[in-house]
Short mmCIF file of C-alpha atoms and ligand atoms in Angstrom, two decimals:
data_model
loop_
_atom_site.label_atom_id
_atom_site.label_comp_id
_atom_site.label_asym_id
_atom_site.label_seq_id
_atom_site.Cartn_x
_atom_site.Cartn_y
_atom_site.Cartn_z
CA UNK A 270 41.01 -52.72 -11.03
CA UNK A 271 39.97 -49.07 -10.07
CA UNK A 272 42.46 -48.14 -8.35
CA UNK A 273 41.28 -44.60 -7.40
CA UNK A 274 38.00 -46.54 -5.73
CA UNK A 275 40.19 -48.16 -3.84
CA UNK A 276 42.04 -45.36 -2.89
CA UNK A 277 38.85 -43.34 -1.20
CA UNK A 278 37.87 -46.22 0.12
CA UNK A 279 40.69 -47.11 1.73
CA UNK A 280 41.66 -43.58 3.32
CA UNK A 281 38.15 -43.03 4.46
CA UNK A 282 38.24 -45.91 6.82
CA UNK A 283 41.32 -44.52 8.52
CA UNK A 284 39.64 -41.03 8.77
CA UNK A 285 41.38 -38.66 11.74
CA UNK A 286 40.07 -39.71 14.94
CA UNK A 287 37.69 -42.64 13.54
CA UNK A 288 38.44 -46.45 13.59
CA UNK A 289 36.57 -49.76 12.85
CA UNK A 290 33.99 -51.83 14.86
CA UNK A 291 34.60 -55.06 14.24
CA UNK A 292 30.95 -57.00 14.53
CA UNK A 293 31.73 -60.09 12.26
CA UNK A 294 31.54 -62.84 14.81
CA UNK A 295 30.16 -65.94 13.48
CA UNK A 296 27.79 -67.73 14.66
CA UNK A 297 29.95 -70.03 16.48
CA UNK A 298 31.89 -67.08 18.42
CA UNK A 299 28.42 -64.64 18.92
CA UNK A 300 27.16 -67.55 20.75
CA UNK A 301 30.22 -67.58 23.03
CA UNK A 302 29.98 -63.79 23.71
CA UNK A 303 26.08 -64.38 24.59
CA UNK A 304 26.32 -67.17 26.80
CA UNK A 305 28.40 -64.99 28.65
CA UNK A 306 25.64 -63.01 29.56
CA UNK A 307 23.47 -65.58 29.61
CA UNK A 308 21.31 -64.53 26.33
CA UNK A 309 20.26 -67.31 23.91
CA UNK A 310 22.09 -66.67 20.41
CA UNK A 311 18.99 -66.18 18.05
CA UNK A 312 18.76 -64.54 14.74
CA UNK A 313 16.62 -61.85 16.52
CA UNK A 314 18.59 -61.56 19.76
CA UNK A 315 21.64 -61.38 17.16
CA UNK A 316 20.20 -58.73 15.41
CA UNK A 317 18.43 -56.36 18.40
CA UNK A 318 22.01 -56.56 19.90
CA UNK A 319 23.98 -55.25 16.21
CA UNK A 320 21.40 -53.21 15.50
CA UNK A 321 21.70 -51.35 19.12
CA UNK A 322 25.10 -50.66 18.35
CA UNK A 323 24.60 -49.72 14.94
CA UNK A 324 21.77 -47.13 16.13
CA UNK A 325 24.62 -44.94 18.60
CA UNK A 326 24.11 -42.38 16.71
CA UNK A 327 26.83 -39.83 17.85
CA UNK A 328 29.63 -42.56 18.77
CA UNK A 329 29.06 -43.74 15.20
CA UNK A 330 28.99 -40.90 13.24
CA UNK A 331 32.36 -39.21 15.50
CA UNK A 332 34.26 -42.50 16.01
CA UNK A 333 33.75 -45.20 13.62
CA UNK A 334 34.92 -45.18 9.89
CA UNK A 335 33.41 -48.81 8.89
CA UNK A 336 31.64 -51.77 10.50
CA UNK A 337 32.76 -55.36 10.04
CA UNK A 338 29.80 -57.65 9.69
CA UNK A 339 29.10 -61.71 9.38
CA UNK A 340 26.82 -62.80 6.38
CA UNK A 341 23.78 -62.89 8.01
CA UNK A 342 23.92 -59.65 9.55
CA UNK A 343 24.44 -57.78 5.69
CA UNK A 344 21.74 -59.58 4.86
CA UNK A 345 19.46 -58.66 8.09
CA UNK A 346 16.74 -56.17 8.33
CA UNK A 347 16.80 -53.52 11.62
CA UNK A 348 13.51 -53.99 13.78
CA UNK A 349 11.81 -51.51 11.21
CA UNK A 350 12.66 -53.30 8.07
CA UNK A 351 15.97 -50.51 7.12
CA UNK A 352 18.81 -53.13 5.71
CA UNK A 353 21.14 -52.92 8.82
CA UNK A 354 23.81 -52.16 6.19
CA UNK A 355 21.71 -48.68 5.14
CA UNK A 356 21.34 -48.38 8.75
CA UNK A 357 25.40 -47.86 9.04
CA UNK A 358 25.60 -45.71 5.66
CA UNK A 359 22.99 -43.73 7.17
CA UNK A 360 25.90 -42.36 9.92
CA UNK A 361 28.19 -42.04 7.69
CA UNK A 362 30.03 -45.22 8.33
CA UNK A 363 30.85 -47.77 5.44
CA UNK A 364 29.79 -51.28 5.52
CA UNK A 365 32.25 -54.38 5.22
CA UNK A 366 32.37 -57.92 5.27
CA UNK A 367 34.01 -60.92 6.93
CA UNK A 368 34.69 -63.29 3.94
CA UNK A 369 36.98 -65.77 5.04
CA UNK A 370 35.45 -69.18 6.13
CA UNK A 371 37.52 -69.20 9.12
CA UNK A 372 40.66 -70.85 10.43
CA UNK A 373 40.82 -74.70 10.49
CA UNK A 374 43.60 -76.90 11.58
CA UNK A 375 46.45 -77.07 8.72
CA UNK A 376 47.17 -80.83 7.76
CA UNK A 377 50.55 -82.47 8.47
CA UNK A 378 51.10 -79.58 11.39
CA UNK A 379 49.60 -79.76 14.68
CA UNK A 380 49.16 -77.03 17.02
CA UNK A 381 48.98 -74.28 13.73
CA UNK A 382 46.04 -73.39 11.55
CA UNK A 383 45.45 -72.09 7.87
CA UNK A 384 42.36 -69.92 6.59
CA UNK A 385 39.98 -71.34 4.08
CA UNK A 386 37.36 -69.48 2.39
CA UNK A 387 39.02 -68.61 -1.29
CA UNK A 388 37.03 -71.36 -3.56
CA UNK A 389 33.78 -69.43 -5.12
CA UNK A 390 35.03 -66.35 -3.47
CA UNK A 391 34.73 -64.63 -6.80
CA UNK A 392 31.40 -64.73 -7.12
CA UNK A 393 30.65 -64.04 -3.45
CA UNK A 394 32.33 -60.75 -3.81
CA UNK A 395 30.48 -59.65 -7.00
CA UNK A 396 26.99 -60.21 -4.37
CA UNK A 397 28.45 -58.68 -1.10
CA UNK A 398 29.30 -55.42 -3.46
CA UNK A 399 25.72 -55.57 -4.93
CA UNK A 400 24.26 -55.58 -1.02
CA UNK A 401 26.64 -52.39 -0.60
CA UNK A 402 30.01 -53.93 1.05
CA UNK A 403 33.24 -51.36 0.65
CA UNK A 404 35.55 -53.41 2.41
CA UNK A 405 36.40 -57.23 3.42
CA UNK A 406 38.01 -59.11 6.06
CA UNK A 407 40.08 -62.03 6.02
CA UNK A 408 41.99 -63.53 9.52
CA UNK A 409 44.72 -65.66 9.47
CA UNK A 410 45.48 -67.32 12.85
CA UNK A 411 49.46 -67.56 13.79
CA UNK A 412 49.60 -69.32 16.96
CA UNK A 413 53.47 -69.44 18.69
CA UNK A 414 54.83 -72.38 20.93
CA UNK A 415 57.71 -74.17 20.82
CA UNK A 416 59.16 -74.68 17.14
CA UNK A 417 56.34 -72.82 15.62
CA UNK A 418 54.97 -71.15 13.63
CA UNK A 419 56.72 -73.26 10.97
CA UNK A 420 57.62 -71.84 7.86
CA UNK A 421 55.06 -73.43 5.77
CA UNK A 422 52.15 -72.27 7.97
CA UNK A 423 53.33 -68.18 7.50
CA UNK A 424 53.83 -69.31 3.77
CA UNK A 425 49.87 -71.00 3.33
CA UNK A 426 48.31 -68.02 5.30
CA UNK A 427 49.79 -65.25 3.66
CA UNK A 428 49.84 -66.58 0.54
CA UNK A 429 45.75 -66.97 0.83
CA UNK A 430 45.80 -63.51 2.13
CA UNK A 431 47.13 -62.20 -1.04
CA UNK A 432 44.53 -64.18 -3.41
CA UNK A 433 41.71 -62.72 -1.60
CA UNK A 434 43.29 -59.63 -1.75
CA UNK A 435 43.32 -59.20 -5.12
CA UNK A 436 39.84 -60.97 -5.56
CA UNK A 437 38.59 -58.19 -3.82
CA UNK A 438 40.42 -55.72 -5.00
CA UNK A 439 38.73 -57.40 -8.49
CA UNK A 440 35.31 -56.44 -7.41
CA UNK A 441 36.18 -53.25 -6.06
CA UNK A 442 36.29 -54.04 -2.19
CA UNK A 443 39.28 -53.10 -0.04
CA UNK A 444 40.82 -55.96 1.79
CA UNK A 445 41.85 -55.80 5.21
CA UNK A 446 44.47 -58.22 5.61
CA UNK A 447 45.35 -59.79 8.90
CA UNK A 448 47.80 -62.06 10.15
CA UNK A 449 46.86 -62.48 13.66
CA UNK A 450 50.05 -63.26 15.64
CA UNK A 451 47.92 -64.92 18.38
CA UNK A 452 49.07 -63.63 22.11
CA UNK A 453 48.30 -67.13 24.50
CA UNK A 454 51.43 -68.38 25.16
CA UNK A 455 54.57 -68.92 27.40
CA UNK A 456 56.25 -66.50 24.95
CA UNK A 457 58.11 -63.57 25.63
CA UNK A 458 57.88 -59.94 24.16
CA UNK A 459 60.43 -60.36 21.63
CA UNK A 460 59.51 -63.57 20.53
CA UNK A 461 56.41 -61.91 18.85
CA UNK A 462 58.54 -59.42 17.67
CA UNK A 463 60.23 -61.92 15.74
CA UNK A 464 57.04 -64.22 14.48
CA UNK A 465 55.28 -60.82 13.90
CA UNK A 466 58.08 -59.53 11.59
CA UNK A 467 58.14 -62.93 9.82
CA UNK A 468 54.74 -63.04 9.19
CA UNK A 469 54.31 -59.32 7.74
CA UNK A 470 57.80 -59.70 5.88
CA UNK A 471 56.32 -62.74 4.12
CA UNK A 472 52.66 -61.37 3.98
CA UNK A 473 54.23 -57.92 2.01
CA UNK A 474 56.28 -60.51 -0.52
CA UNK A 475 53.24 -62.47 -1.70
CA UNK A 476 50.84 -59.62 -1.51
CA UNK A 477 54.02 -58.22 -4.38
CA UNK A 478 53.67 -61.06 -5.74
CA UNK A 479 50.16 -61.42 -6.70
CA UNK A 480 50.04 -57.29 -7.98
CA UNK A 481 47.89 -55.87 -4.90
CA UNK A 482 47.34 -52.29 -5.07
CA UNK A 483 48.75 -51.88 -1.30
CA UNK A 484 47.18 -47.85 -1.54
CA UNK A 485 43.94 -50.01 -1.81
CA UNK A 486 44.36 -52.23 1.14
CA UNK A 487 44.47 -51.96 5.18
CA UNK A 488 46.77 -53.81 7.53
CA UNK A 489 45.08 -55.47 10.53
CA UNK A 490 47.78 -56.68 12.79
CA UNK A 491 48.23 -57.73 16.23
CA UNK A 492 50.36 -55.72 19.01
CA UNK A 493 53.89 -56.40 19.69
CA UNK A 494 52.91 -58.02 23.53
CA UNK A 495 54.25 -60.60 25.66
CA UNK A 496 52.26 -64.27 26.02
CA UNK A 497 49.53 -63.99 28.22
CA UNK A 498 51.34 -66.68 30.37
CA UNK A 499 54.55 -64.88 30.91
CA UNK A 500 55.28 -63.58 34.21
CA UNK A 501 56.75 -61.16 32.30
CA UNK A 502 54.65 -58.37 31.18
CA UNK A 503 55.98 -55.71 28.74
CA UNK A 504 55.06 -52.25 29.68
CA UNK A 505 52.91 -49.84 27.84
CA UNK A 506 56.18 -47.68 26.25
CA UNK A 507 57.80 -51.12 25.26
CA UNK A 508 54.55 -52.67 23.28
CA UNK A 509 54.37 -48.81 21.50
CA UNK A 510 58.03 -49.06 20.83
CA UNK A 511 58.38 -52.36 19.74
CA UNK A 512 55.05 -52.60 17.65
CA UNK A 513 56.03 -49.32 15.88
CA UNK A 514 59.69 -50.90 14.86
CA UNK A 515 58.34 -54.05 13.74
CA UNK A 516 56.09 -52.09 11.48
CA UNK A 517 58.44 -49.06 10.30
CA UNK A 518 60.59 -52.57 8.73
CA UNK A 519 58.04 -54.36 7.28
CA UNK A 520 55.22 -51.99 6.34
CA UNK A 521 55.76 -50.16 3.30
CA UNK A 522 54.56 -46.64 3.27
CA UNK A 523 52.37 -47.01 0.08
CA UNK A 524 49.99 -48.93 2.71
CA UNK A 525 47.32 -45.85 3.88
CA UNK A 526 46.59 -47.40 7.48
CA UNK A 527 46.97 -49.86 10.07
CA UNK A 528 43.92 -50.74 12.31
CA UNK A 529 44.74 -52.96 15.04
CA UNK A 530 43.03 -55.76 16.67
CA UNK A 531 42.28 -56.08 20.05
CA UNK A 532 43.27 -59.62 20.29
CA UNK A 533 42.55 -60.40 24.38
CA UNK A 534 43.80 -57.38 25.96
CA UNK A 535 41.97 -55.44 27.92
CA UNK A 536 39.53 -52.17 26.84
CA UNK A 537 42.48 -50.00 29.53
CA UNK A 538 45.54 -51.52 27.16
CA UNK A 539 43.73 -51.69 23.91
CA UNK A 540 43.46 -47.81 24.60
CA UNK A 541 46.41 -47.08 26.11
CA UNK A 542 48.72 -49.19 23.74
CA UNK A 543 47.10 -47.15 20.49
CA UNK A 544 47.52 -44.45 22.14
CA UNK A 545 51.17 -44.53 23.25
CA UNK A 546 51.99 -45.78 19.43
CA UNK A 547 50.48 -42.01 17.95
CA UNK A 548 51.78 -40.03 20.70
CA UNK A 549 55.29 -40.86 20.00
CA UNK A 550 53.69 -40.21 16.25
CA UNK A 551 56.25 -39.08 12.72
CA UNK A 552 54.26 -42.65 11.33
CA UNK A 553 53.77 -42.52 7.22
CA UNK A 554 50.62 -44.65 7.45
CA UNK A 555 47.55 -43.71 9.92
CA UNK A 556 47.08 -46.28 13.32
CA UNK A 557 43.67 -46.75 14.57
CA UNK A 558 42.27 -49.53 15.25
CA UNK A 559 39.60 -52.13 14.46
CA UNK A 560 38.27 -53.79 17.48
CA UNK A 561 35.76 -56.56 17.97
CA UNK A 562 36.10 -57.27 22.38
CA UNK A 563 37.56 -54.10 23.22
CA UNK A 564 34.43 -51.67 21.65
CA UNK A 565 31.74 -54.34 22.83
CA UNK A 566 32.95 -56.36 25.64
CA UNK A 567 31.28 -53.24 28.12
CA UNK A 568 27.92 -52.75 26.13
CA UNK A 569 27.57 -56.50 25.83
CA UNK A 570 27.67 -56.53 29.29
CA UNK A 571 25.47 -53.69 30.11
CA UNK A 572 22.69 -55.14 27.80
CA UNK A 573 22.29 -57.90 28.64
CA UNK A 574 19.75 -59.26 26.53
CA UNK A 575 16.96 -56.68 27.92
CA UNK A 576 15.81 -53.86 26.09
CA UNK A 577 15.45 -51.57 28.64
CA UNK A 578 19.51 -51.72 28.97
CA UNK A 579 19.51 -50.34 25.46
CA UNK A 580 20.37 -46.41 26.97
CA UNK A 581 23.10 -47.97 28.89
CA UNK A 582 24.88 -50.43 26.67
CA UNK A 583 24.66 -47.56 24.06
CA UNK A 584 26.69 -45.80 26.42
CA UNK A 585 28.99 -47.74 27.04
CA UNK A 586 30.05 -48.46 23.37
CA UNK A 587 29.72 -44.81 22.93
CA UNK A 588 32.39 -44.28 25.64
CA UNK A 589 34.62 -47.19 24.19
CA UNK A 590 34.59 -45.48 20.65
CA UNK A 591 35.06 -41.63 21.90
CA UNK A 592 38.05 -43.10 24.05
CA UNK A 593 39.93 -45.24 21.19
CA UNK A 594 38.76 -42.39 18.79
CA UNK A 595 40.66 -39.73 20.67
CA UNK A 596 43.38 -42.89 21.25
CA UNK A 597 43.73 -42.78 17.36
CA UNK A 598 44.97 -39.20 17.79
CA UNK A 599 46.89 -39.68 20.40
CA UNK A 600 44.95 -37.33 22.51
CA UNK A 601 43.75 -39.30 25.30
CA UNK A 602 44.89 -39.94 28.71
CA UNK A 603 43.95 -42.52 31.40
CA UNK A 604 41.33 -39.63 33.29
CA UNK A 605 39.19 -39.50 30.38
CA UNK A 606 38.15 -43.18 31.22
P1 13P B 2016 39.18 -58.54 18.60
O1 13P B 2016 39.41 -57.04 18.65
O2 13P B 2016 38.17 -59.01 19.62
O3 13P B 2016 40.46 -59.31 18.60
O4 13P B 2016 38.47 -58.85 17.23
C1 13P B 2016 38.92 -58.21 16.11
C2 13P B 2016 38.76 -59.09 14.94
O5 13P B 2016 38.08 -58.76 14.01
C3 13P B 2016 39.48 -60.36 14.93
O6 13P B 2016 39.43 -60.92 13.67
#
């Protein structure tokens, strides 16, 4: 393992003031996003929409440290035949890769899920480094309800976290690890505080375990929120004070970042709740954040699917980034928006 790789790697993707875009949705969830709009999910339409985003020049080169991206898209061409992946290096930014083959539902426990994706992921690692990925992305899906998440669902996904971990760390790729405490539910605020402890508790013991370099890794967590179908709504100092807690516990402070996900909320909390979290600061890793629906859900919808909505949608990511950019340093307030 080279450890000081990792290292650079790793504390150049939480860079002052930059965070991630996550673009990694497979083909399965890009369709979703696109029927929203009402745009047919082709390998073309795919691409014109990434590569849009890719091409915001000043958003990416200010804002964004590293770009998530699904198989197909490392392996796409932009419209003038640049490897989309050159196309990001090109502002700076550092390529990555989703690797996991996505959450399915775990035998013998309904209602909870476990990620596959670790058989032949040697060998896929040694290729996505060759086509120029510096980083990886693994998800593990925690859902709560009543009696879960059991014990043996925290101990399967965290326990594949840390093998890919150190397969990546193998081939010189950072892994992002995240346990995604899911937020539908009936649940209330401290009930995620409690499954969200478990799950990075048990996530830091078997990532010890299995010898990860934590200097050469980033955290991807979810917020400390209340279930989307609780009446009641923890407020914006609450989630900042309750998230940080949870992590100053479990976190160790060898680990150089944490890059949230947005997970649901909206672009206003996603914002706002990163924000809060570095202005009450004194935090021995960096917080920024890695979002997939909170950076695209407005250019998305701007585009459209037309071209000439390419000045506009670019815009509107470029506002998204500048705003959770300055959110990473805890220098924005609700006016800027
Ligand atoms: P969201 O920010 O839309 O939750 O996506 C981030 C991500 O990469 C989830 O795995």
């Amino acid at each position: 393992m080279n450890k000081q790789a990792l290292e650079t790697i790793a504390q150049a993707m939480v860079t002052d003031g930059k965070g991630i875009l996550a673009a990694d949705e497979s083909t399965g969830t890009i369709k979703k996003r696109f029927d929203s709009i009402n745009v047919d999910s082709t390998e073309d339409n795919r691409r014109d929409y990434r590569e849009m985003l890719f091409r915001t020049e000043d958003a990416m080169r200010e804002h964004i440290s590293g770009v998530i991206l699904f198989d197909e898209t490392l392996r796409q061409k932009a419209a003038d035949g640049t490897p989309l992946a050159q196309v990001i290096a090109d502002t700076g930014a550092l390529p990555g890769i989703k690797v996991d083959a996505g959450a399915k539902p775990m035998a013998g426990h309904d209602g909870e899920m476990v990620t596959e994706g670790l058989d032949g992921l040697r060998d896929r690692l040694n290729e996505y480094h060759a086509l120029g990925a510096k980083f990886a992305k693994w998800r593990a899906v925690i859902n709560i309800a009543d009696g879960l998440p059991s014990a043996a669902c925290l101990a399967a996904n965290t326990h594949a976290l840390a093998r890919y971990a150190a397969l990546c760390q193998e081939a010189e790729i950072v892994p992002i690890v995240e346990p995604e405490v899911i937020m539908d539910g009936t649940h209330t605020v401290e009930r995620c505080y409690e499954v969200t402890t478990a799950a990075l508790t048990s996530l830091y013991e078997q990532l010890g375990q299995q010898g990860v370099h934590l200097e050469g890794t980033i955290l991807k967590p979810n917020m400390v929120v209340s279930g989307t179908e609780n009446s009641v709504q923890a407020g914006l100092e609450q989630v900042a004070e309750m998230t940080l807690d949870c992590f100053h516990k479990c976190v160790p402070e060898a680990v150089p970042g944490i890059v949230f996900l947005s997970g649901g909320q909206s672009d206003h909390d996603a914002t706002a709740h990163l924000d809060a979290m570095n202005k009450i600061g004194g935090l021995p890793w960096k917080l920024s954040f890695s979002y997939g629906r909170a950076l695209q859900a407005a250019p998305l919808k701007a585009w459209g699917g037309k071209a000439e909505n390419t000045a506009t949608a670019q815009a509107a990511f470029a506002h998204r980034a500048k705003m959770n950019g300055l959110a990473a340093r805890g220098a924005w307030s609700a006016d800027m928006e």
